[in-house]
Amino acid sequence: MPLAVSWPFPAGPPLPWALASRLVTGLVGTYSCVWTRSLKLRHIWSLHKMRWTPAAADICFTRELHSRFFSLGRCVPVCRGDGVYQRGMDFILEKLNQGDWVHVFPEGKVNMGQEFVRFKWGIGRLLAECRLDPVILPLWHGGMNDVLPNAPPYVPRVGQRITVVVGRPFSVRPLLERLRAEGTSTVEMRKALTDFVQREFEALRSQARALHPAP
């Protein structure tokens, strides 16, 4: 599915774009801080410390105005059905190679039923082709759908409980080196890396469920 708008990122981000991006991430992050107090303001207003994240092109990038807002907020359009080799994934890989923070929702969609969903193989591609050894910090949260339901009416609810479990940082470098030494194909390597990360998250999910049982 082709991107409905023009590619939102300039080849070499000029100063006006960088300032506008800092303003958008800073304001949105400050609003989040008021409710969660999870990050410090000096981090939120520091552009090089803020994350990049893949975002659904058919939701966030359907109009030029929406595209401008989300791209300034460091969201990168990813087109469903275009596979792991597409411009958005190439862009994310470039940011990883520069040592930037990339925040990924590995399921690649909104989990309406709260069941465990297989991770997308794009995770494996990013890890297999990154020139650095990225540190993976797993997070699992529960209760977000109680705050903002996944079904209409989409009205935020106050006073709900949210649980966030932060796992231990880990690396896939030992596995990646072994797969390379064994001459593993690109597709098999991508799957093996994705499965490895998925198992780490499955263990974290069990911890989160113990603290925040599903209804």
mmCIF file of C-alpha atoms in Angstrom:
data_model
loop_
_atom_site.group_PDB
_atom_site.id
_atom_site.type_symbol
_atom_site.label_atom_id
_atom_site.label_comp_id
_atom_site.label_asym_id
_atom_site.label_seq_id
_atom_site.Cartn_x
_atom_site.Cartn_y
_atom_site.Cartn_z
ATOM 1 C CA MET A 1 0.000 0.000 0.000
ATOM 2 C CA PRO A 2 1.672 3.225 -1.122
ATOM 3 C CA LEU A 3 2.102 6.186 1.193
ATOM 4 C CA ALA A 4 -0.849 8.583 0.721
ATOM 5 C CA VAL A 5 1.272 11.688 1.321
ATOM 6 C CA SER A 6 4.720 12.864 0.314
ATOM 7 C CA TRP A 7 7.713 11.591 2.275
ATOM 8 C CA PRO A 8 7.721 13.838 5.353
ATOM 9 C CA PHE A 9 11.408 13.984 6.273
ATOM 10 C CA PRO A 10 13.889 16.335 4.563
ATOM 11 C CA ALA A 11 17.117 14.801 3.263
ATOM 12 C CA GLY A 12 19.173 16.854 5.682
ATOM 13 C CA PRO A 13 16.941 18.236 8.443
ATOM 14 C CA PRO A 14 17.341 22.047 8.330
ATOM 15 C CA LEU A 15 17.319 24.158 11.467
ATOM 16 C CA PRO A 16 13.618 25.189 11.153
ATOM 17 C CA TRP A 17 12.561 21.531 10.936
ATOM 18 C CA ALA A 18 14.698 20.600 13.948
ATOM 19 C CA LEU A 19 13.260 23.472 15.988
ATOM 20 C CA ALA A 20 9.686 22.570 15.018
ATOM 21 C CA SER A 21 10.320 18.926 15.903
ATOM 22 C CA ARG A 22 11.727 19.906 19.256
ATOM 23 C CA LEU A 23 8.649 22.023 19.940
ATOM 24 C CA VAL A 24 6.210 19.224 19.053
ATOM 25 C CA THR A 25 8.006 16.503 21.030
ATOM 26 C CA GLY A 26 8.534 18.896 23.928
ATOM 27 C CA LEU A 27 4.904 20.002 24.195
ATOM 28 C CA VAL A 28 3.467 16.501 23.778
ATOM 29 C CA GLY A 29 6.040 15.080 26.186
ATOM 30 C CA THR A 30 5.335 17.784 28.762
ATOM 31 C CA TYR A 31 1.620 16.982 28.623
ATOM 32 C CA SER A 32 2.476 13.307 29.171
ATOM 33 C CA CYS A 33 4.719 14.211 32.092
ATOM 34 C CA VAL A 34 1.847 15.952 33.837
ATOM 35 C CA TRP A 35 -0.023 12.638 33.971
ATOM 36 C CA THR A 36 2.722 10.013 34.248
ATOM 37 C CA ARG A 37 5.812 11.750 35.658
ATOM 38 C CA SER A 38 7.825 9.052 33.890
ATOM 39 C CA LEU A 39 10.442 11.308 32.245
ATOM 40 C CA LYS A 40 12.191 14.472 33.278
ATOM 41 C CA LEU A 41 11.521 17.665 31.344
ATOM 42 C CA ARG A 42 15.198 18.109 30.495
ATOM 43 C CA HIS A 43 15.042 14.797 28.630
ATOM 44 C CA ILE A 44 11.797 15.584 26.836
ATOM 45 C CA TRP A 45 13.048 18.940 25.550
ATOM 46 C CA SER A 46 16.368 17.450 24.399
ATOM 47 C CA LEU A 47 15.721 16.377 20.814
ATOM 48 C CA HIS A 48 18.649 13.959 20.514
ATOM 49 C CA LYS A 49 17.373 12.038 23.558
ATOM 50 C CA MET A 50 13.855 11.529 22.246
ATOM 51 C CA ARG A 51 12.729 8.434 20.423
ATOM 52 C CA TRP A 52 11.878 7.596 16.828
ATOM 53 C CA THR A 53 8.983 5.185 16.325
ATOM 54 C CA PRO A 54 7.369 3.414 13.361
ATOM 55 C CA ALA A 55 3.725 4.439 12.895
ATOM 56 C CA ALA A 56 0.920 3.075 10.735
ATOM 57 C CA ALA A 57 0.805 5.062 7.498
ATOM 58 C CA ASP A 58 -2.903 4.326 7.011
ATOM 59 C CA ILE A 59 -3.720 5.947 10.365
ATOM 60 C CA CYS A 60 -1.184 8.701 11.031
ATOM 61 C CA PHE A 61 -0.148 9.693 7.498
ATOM 62 C CA THR A 62 -3.365 9.978 5.507
ATOM 63 C CA ARG A 63 -3.290 13.786 5.177
ATOM 64 C CA GLU A 64 -0.454 16.240 4.752
ATOM 65 C CA LEU A 65 -1.364 18.087 7.959
ATOM 66 C CA HIS A 66 -1.410 14.867 9.980
ATOM 67 C CA SER A 67 1.816 13.803 8.317
ATOM 68 C CA ARG A 68 3.518 17.049 9.286
ATOM 69 C CA PHE A 69 2.461 16.713 12.941
ATOM 70 C CA PHE A 70 3.419 13.052 13.382
ATOM 71 C CA SER A 71 6.710 13.355 11.517
ATOM 72 C CA LEU A 72 7.713 16.348 13.645
ATOM 73 C CA GLY A 73 6.933 14.092 16.605
ATOM 74 C CA ARG A 74 9.479 11.607 15.235
ATOM 75 C CA CYS A 75 6.944 9.087 13.950
ATOM 76 C CA VAL A 76 8.002 7.276 10.780
ATOM 77 C CA PRO A 77 5.395 6.004 8.281
ATOM 78 C CA VAL A 78 5.322 2.250 7.768
ATOM 79 C CA CYS A 79 2.916 0.856 5.155
ATOM 80 C CA ARG A 80 1.052 -2.308 6.034
ATOM 81 C CA GLY A 81 1.674 -5.137 3.600
ATOM 82 C CA ASP A 82 4.846 -3.648 2.101
ATOM 83 C CA GLY A 83 7.094 -6.037 4.016
ATOM 84 C CA VAL A 84 10.300 -5.497 5.956
ATOM 85 C CA TYR A 85 12.068 -3.760 3.048
ATOM 86 C CA GLN A 86 10.376 -0.392 2.655
ATOM 87 C CA ARG A 87 11.410 3.224 2.992
ATOM 88 C CA GLY A 88 10.126 3.646 6.540
ATOM 89 C CA MET A 89 12.056 0.609 7.782
ATOM 90 C CA ASP A 90 15.181 1.780 5.961
ATOM 91 C CA PHE A 91 14.828 5.139 7.716
ATOM 92 C CA ILE A 92 14.441 3.476 11.132
ATOM 93 C CA LEU A 93 17.487 1.285 10.464
ATOM 94 C CA GLU A 94 19.502 4.400 9.613
ATOM 95 C CA LYS A 95 18.532 5.933 12.961
ATOM 96 C CA LEU A 96 19.580 2.761 14.784
ATOM 97 C CA ASN A 97 22.923 2.854 13.014
ATOM 98 C CA GLN A 98 23.371 6.408 14.280
ATOM 99 C CA GLY A 99 22.811 5.218 17.851
ATOM 100 C CA ASP A 100 19.398 6.856 18.236
ATOM 101 C CA TRP A 101 16.603 5.582 20.460
ATOM 102 C CA VAL A 102 14.008 3.675 18.431
ATOM 103 C CA HIS A 103 10.785 2.719 20.205
ATOM 104 C CA VAL A 104 8.920 -0.144 18.528
ATOM 105 C CA PHE A 105 5.554 -1.756 19.153
ATOM 106 C CA PRO A 106 6.573 -5.228 17.913
ATOM 107 C CA GLU A 107 3.025 -6.499 17.370
ATOM 108 C CA GLY A 108 2.603 -3.914 14.633
ATOM 109 C CA LYS A 109 -1.047 -3.228 15.433
ATOM 110 C CA VAL A 110 -3.522 -2.409 18.192
ATOM 111 C CA ASN A 111 -4.121 -5.582 20.196
ATOM 112 C CA MET A 112 -7.886 -5.509 20.520
ATOM 113 C CA GLY A 113 -8.269 -8.867 22.272
ATOM 114 C CA GLN A 114 -5.303 -8.629 24.653
ATOM 115 C CA GLU A 115 -4.023 -12.028 23.496
ATOM 116 C CA PHE A 116 -0.356 -12.511 22.697
ATOM 117 C CA VAL A 117 0.287 -11.600 19.047
ATOM 118 C CA ARG A 118 3.249 -12.840 17.025
ATOM 119 C CA PHE A 119 5.915 -10.176 16.589
ATOM 120 C CA LYS A 120 6.578 -8.736 13.145
ATOM 121 C CA TRP A 121 9.712 -9.885 11.344
ATOM 122 C CA GLY A 122 10.776 -6.291 10.832
ATOM 123 C CA ILE A 123 12.215 -6.566 14.349
ATOM 124 C CA GLY A 124 14.573 -9.268 13.133
ATOM 125 C CA ARG A 125 15.582 -7.262 10.082
ATOM 126 C CA LEU A 126 16.515 -4.216 12.176
ATOM 127 C CA LEU A 127 18.594 -6.303 14.572
ATOM 128 C CA ALA A 128 20.267 -8.340 11.838
ATOM 129 C CA GLU A 129 21.321 -5.334 9.759
ATOM 130 C CA CYS A 130 22.175 -2.805 12.468
ATOM 131 C CA ARG A 131 25.904 -2.042 12.457
ATOM 132 C CA LEU A 132 25.874 -1.392 16.193
ATOM 133 C CA ASP A 133 24.883 -3.674 19.067
ATOM 134 C CA PRO A 134 21.570 -2.111 20.110
ATOM 135 C CA VAL A 135 20.476 -2.439 23.713
ATOM 136 C CA ILE A 136 16.925 -3.788 23.878
ATOM 137 C CA LEU A 137 14.879 -2.578 26.848
ATOM 138 C CA PRO A 138 11.590 -4.506 26.998
ATOM 139 C CA LEU A 139 8.441 -2.882 28.379
ATOM 140 C CA TRP A 140 5.026 -4.410 28.976
ATOM 141 C CA HIS A 141 2.024 -2.404 30.085
ATOM 142 C CA GLY A 142 -1.481 -3.333 31.137
ATOM 143 C CA GLY A 143 -4.619 -1.298 31.679
ATOM 144 C CA MET A 144 -4.253 1.225 28.860
ATOM 145 C CA ASN A 145 -7.483 -0.007 27.290
ATOM 146 C CA ASP A 146 -9.240 0.768 30.584
ATOM 147 C CA VAL A 147 -8.125 4.390 30.302
ATOM 148 C CA LEU A 148 -9.005 4.744 26.611
ATOM 149 C CA PRO A 149 -11.297 1.921 25.402
ATOM 150 C CA ASN A 150 -10.641 0.234 22.054
ATOM 151 C CA ALA A 151 -14.341 0.428 21.188
ATOM 152 C CA PRO A 152 -16.662 3.439 20.941
ATOM 153 C CA PRO A 153 -17.362 5.697 22.642
ATOM 154 C CA TYR A 154 -13.681 6.636 22.773
ATOM 155 C CA VAL A 155 -13.917 8.613 25.991
ATOM 156 C CA PRO A 156 -10.922 8.633 28.388
ATOM 157 C CA ARG A 157 -11.654 7.311 31.859
ATOM 158 C CA VAL A 158 -10.000 8.697 34.967
ATOM 159 C CA GLY A 159 -9.034 6.756 38.081
ATOM 160 C CA GLN A 160 -7.997 3.595 36.220
ATOM 161 C CA ARG A 161 -5.008 1.483 37.141
ATOM 162 C CA ILE A 162 -2.078 1.140 34.729
ATOM 163 C CA THR A 163 0.772 -1.293 35.237
ATOM 164 C CA VAL A 164 4.119 -0.925 33.451
ATOM 165 C CA VAL A 165 6.789 -3.599 33.855
ATOM 166 C CA VAL A 166 10.314 -2.769 32.709
ATOM 167 C CA GLY A 167 12.479 -5.783 31.967
ATOM 168 C CA ARG A 168 16.223 -6.163 31.992
ATOM 169 C CA PRO A 169 18.160 -4.765 29.017
ATOM 170 C CA PHE A 170 19.512 -7.449 26.710
ATOM 171 C CA SER A 171 21.374 -7.924 23.443
ATOM 172 C CA VAL A 172 21.009 -10.329 20.533
ATOM 173 C CA ARG A 173 24.689 -10.097 19.573
ATOM 174 C CA PRO A 174 25.678 -13.644 20.771
ATOM 175 C CA LEU A 175 22.781 -15.183 18.839
ATOM 176 C CA LEU A 176 23.448 -13.028 15.789
ATOM 177 C CA GLU A 177 27.127 -14.014 15.687
ATOM 178 C CA ARG A 178 26.229 -17.701 15.972
ATOM 179 C CA LEU A 179 23.674 -17.452 13.168
ATOM 180 C CA ARG A 180 26.203 -15.730 10.935
ATOM 181 C CA ALA A 181 28.848 -18.352 11.699
ATOM 182 C CA GLU A 182 26.406 -21.098 10.762
ATOM 183 C CA GLY A 183 25.633 -19.436 7.425
ATOM 184 C CA THR A 184 21.974 -18.934 8.279
ATOM 185 C CA SER A 185 19.884 -17.471 5.466
ATOM 186 C CA THR A 186 18.552 -13.935 5.703
ATOM 187 C CA VAL A 187 14.961 -15.083 6.193
ATOM 188 C CA GLU A 188 15.845 -17.697 8.821
ATOM 189 C CA MET A 189 18.059 -15.205 10.667
ATOM 190 C CA ARG A 190 15.290 -12.635 10.692
ATOM 191 C CA LYS A 191 12.843 -15.181 12.134
ATOM 192 C CA ALA A 192 15.293 -16.497 14.732
ATOM 193 C CA LEU A 193 16.059 -13.007 16.037
ATOM 194 C CA THR A 194 12.386 -12.068 16.159
ATOM 195 C CA ASP A 195 11.509 -15.296 17.997
ATOM 196 C CA PHE A 196 14.292 -14.678 20.518
ATOM 197 C CA VAL A 197 12.986 -11.193 21.308
ATOM 198 C CA GLN A 198 9.426 -12.508 21.463
ATOM 199 C CA ARG A 199 10.355 -15.097 24.107
ATOM 200 C CA GLU A 200 11.857 -12.343 26.262
ATOM 201 C CA PHE A 201 8.613 -10.399 26.022
ATOM 202 C CA GLU A 202 6.504 -13.463 26.772
ATOM 203 C CA ALA A 203 8.327 -13.855 30.079
ATOM 204 C CA LEU A 204 7.802 -10.169 30.827
ATOM 205 C CA ARG A 205 4.112 -10.503 29.965
ATOM 206 C CA SER A 206 3.748 -13.222 32.596
ATOM 207 C CA GLN A 207 5.208 -10.893 35.221
ATOM 208 C CA ALA A 208 2.877 -8.100 34.150
ATOM 209 C CA ARG A 209 -0.172 -10.385 34.242
ATOM 210 C CA ALA A 210 0.685 -11.380 37.811
ATOM 211 C CA LEU A 211 0.643 -7.711 38.798
ATOM 212 C CA HIS A 212 -2.271 -6.704 36.578
ATOM 213 C CA PRO A 213 -4.570 -9.671 35.878
ATOM 214 C CA ALA A 214 -6.596 -9.502 32.691
ATOM 215 C CA PRO A 215 -10.364 -9.055 33.212
#
